[in-house]
mmCIF file of C-alpha atoms in Angstrom:
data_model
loop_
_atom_site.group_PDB
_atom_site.id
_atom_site.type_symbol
_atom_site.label_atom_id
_atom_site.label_comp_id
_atom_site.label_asym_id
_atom_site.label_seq_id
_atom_site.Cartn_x
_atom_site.Cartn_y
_atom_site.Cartn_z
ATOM 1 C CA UNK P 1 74.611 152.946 57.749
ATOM 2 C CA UNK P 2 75.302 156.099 59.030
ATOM 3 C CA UNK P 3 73.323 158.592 57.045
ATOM 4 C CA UNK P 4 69.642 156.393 57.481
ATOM 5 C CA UNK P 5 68.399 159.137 54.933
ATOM 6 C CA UNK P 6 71.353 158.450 52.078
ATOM 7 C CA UNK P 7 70.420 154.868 52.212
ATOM 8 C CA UNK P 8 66.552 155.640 51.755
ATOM 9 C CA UNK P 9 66.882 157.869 49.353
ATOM 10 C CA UNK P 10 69.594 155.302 47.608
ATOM 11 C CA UNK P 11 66.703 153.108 47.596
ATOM 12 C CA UNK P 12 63.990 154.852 46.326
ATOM 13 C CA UNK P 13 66.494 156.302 43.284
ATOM 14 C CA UNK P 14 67.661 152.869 42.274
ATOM 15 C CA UNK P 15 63.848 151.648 42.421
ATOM 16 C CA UNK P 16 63.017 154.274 40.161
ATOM 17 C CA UNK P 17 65.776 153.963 37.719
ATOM 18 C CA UNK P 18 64.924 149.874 37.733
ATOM 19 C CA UNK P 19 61.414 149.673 37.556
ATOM 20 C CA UNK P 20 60.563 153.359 36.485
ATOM 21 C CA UNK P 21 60.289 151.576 32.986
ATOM 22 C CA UNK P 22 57.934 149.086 33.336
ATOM 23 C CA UNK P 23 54.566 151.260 33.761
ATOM 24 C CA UNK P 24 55.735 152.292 29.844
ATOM 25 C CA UNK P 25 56.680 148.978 28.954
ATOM 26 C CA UNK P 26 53.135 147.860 30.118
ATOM 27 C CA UNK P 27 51.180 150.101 28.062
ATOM 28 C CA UNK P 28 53.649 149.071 25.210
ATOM 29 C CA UNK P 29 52.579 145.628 25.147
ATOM 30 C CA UNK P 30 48.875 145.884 25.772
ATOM 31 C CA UNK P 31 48.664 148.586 22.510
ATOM 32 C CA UNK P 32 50.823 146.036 20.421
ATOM 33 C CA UNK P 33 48.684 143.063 21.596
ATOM 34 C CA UNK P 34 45.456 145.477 21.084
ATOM 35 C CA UNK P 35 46.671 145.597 17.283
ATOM 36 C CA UNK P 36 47.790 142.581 16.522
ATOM 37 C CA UNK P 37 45.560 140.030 18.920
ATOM 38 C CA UNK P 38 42.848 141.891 20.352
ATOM 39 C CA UNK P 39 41.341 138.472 21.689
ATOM 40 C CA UNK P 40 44.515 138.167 23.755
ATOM 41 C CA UNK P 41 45.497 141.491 25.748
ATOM 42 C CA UNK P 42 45.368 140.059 28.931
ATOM 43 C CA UNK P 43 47.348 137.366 28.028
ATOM 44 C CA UNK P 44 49.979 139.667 26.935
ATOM 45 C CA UNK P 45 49.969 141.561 30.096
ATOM 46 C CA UNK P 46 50.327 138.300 32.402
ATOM 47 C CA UNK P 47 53.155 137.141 29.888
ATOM 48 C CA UNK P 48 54.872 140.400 30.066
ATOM 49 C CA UNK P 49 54.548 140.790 33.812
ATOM 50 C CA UNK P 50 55.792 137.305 34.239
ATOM 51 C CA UNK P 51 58.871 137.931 31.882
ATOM 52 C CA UNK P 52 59.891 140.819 34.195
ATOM 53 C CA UNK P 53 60.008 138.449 37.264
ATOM 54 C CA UNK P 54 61.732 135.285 35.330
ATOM 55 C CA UNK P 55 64.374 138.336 34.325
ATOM 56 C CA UNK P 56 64.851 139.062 38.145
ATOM 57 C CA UNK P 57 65.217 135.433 38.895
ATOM 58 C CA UNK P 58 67.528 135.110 36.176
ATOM 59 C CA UNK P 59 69.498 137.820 36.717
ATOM 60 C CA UNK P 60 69.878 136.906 40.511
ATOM 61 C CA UNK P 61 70.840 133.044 39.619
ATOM 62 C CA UNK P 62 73.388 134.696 37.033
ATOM 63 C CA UNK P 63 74.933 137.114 39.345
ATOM 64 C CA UNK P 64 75.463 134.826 42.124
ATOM 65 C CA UNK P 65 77.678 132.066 39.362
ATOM 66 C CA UNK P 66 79.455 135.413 38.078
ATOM 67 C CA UNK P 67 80.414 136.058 41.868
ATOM 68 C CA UNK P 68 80.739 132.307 43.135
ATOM 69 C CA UNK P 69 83.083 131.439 39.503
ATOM 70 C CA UNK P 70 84.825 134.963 38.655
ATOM 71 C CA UNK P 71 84.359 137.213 42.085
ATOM 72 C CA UNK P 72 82.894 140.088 42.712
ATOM 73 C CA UNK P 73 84.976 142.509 40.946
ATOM 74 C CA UNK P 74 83.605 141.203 37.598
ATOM 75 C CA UNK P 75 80.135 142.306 38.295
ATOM 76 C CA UNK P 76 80.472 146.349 36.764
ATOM 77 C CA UNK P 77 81.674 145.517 33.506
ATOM 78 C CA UNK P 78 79.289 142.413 33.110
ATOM 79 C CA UNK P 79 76.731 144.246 34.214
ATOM 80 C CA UNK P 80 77.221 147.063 31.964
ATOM 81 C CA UNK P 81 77.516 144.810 28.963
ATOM 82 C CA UNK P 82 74.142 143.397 29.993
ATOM 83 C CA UNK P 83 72.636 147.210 29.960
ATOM 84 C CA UNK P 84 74.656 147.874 26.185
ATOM 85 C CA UNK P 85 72.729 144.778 25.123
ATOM 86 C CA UNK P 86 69.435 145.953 26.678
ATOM 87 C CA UNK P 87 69.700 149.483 24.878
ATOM 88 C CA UNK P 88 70.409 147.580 21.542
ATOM 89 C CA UNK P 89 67.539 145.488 21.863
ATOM 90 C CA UNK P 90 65.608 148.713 22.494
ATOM 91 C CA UNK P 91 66.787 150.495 19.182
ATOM 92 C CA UNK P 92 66.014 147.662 17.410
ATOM 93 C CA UNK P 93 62.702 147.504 18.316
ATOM 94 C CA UNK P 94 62.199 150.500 17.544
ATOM 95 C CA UNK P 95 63.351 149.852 14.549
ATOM 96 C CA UNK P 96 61.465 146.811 14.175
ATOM 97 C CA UNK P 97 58.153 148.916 15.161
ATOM 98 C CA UNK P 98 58.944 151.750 12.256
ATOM 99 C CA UNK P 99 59.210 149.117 9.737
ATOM 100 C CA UNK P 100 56.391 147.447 10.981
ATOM 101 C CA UNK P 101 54.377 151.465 10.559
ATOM 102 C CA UNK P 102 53.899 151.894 14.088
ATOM 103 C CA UNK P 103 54.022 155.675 14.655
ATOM 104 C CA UNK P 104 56.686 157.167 16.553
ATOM 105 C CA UNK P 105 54.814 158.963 19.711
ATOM 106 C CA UNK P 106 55.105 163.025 18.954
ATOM 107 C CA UNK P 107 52.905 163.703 21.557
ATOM 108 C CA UNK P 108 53.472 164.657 25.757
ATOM 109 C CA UNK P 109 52.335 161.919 28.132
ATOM 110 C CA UNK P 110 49.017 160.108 27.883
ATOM 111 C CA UNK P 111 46.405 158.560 30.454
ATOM 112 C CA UNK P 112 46.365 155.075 31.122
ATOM 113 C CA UNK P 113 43.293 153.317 31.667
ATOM 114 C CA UNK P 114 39.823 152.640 30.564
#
């Protein structure tokens, strides 16, 4: 690369655009596993962790047949299909969780931890 410092900071966008999620997502499960099987919150968190990296794995496998059986130039729009479905599943779980009478958060951020 020519510009070492537009590749770096490439990298450290796209990391925090792909996994700037998952510290939310974390505290997401362990409150819904905290209501609905207290007993089991760690179990939740392992199972959640380990969904992340099957979805890497899975995603890597995938993109490699989409590349090997339709080329490369069918990765954008297959790939943005995948992030339309993601956001759906997102507004539905909201949607699930209002139903459900889980409060919508009002408030700014909040400390994680014990």
């Amino acid at each position: 690369a020519p510009h070492k410092w537009l590749a770096l900071a490439t990298v450290l966008a796209w990391g925090a655009v792909a996994f700037g999620n998952v510290p939310g997502l974390q505290v997401y499960v362990v409150k819904q596993a905290e209501r609905f099987t207290p007993q089991a919150v760690d179990v939740a968190s392992g199972l959640n962790i380990a969904a992340f990296n099957l979805g890497i794995a899975g995603a890597a496998w995938a993109g490699g047949l989409i590349v090997t059986h339709l080329g490369l130039m069918h990765t954008p729009w297959i790939g943005a299909l995948v992030v339309l479905v993601s956001l759906g599943l997102t507004f539905w779980s909201g949607r699930l969780d209002r139903r459900s009478g889980i409060p919508a958060r009002t408030h700014g951020p909040m400390a994680v931890g014990h």
